[in-house]
Amino acid sequence: MPKIIVIGAGIAGVSTAYALLEQGYDVTVVEWRRYA
């Protein structure tokens, strides 16, 4: 599976990352702030 980077840990970014993880993708979420 390809590696995917999701930029932004808001509700849309986290939801997208979760959906991709459930499908078996290797996902990394990047957020510019220390805590989203």
PDB file of C-alpha atoms in Angstrom:
ATOM      1  CA  MET A   1       0.000   0.000   0.000  1.00  0.00           C
ATOM      2  CA  PRO A   2       1.180   3.539  -0.658  1.00  0.00           C
ATOM      3  CA  LYS A   3       2.118   5.867   2.179  1.00  0.00           C
ATOM      4  CA  ILE A   4      -0.189   8.869   2.548  1.00  0.00           C
ATOM      5  CA  ILE A   5       0.401  12.171   4.357  1.00  0.00           C
ATOM      6  CA  VAL A   6      -2.665  14.115   5.503  1.00  0.00           C
ATOM      7  CA  ILE A   7      -1.911  17.785   6.140  1.00  0.00           C
ATOM      8  CA  GLY A   8      -4.049  19.207   8.943  1.00  0.00           C
ATOM      9  CA  ALA A   9      -5.370  17.501  12.053  1.00  0.00           C
ATOM     10  CA  GLY A  10      -8.780  19.154  12.036  1.00  0.00           C
ATOM     11  CA  ILE A  11     -11.967  17.144  11.881  1.00  0.00           C
ATOM     12  CA  ALA A  12     -11.692  16.614   8.103  1.00  0.00           C
ATOM     13  CA  GLY A  13      -8.040  15.558   8.246  1.00  0.00           C
ATOM     14  CA  VAL A  14      -8.526  13.141  11.121  1.00  0.00           C
ATOM     15  CA  SER A  15     -11.670  11.674   9.550  1.00  0.00           C
ATOM     16  CA  THR A  16      -9.851  11.162   6.261  1.00  0.00           C
ATOM     17  CA  ALA A  17      -6.854   9.598   7.989  1.00  0.00           C
ATOM     18  CA  TYR A  18      -9.092   7.236   9.949  1.00  0.00           C
ATOM     19  CA  ALA A  19     -10.977   6.133   6.830  1.00  0.00           C
ATOM     20  CA  LEU A  20      -7.704   5.469   5.011  1.00  0.00           C
ATOM     21  CA  LEU A  21      -6.285   3.545   7.982  1.00  0.00           C
ATOM     22  CA  GLU A  22      -9.349   1.315   7.996  1.00  0.00           C
ATOM     23  CA  GLN A  23      -8.657   0.524   4.335  1.00  0.00           C
ATOM     24  CA  GLY A  24      -5.092  -0.524   5.195  1.00  0.00           C
ATOM     25  CA  TYR A  25      -3.114   2.533   4.075  1.00  0.00           C
ATOM     26  CA  ASP A  26      -0.020   3.758   5.927  1.00  0.00           C
ATOM     27  CA  VAL A  27      -1.124   7.261   7.018  1.00  0.00           C
ATOM     28  CA  THR A  28       0.782  10.104   8.674  1.00  0.00           C
ATOM     29  CA  VAL A  29      -1.052  13.226   9.889  1.00  0.00           C
ATOM     30  CA  VAL A  30       0.924  16.493   9.953  1.00  0.00           C
ATOM     31  CA  GLU A  31      -0.221  19.529  11.948  1.00  0.00           C
ATOM     32  CA  TRP A  32       1.718  22.788  12.228  1.00  0.00           C
ATOM     33  CA  ARG A  33       0.586  23.386  15.825  1.00  0.00           C
ATOM     34  CA  ARG A  34       1.801  21.215  18.672  1.00  0.00           C
ATOM     35  CA  TYR A  35      -1.781  20.320  19.660  1.00  0.00           C
ATOM     36  CA  ALA A  36      -4.691  20.314  17.267  1.00  0.00           C
TER      37      ALA A  36
END
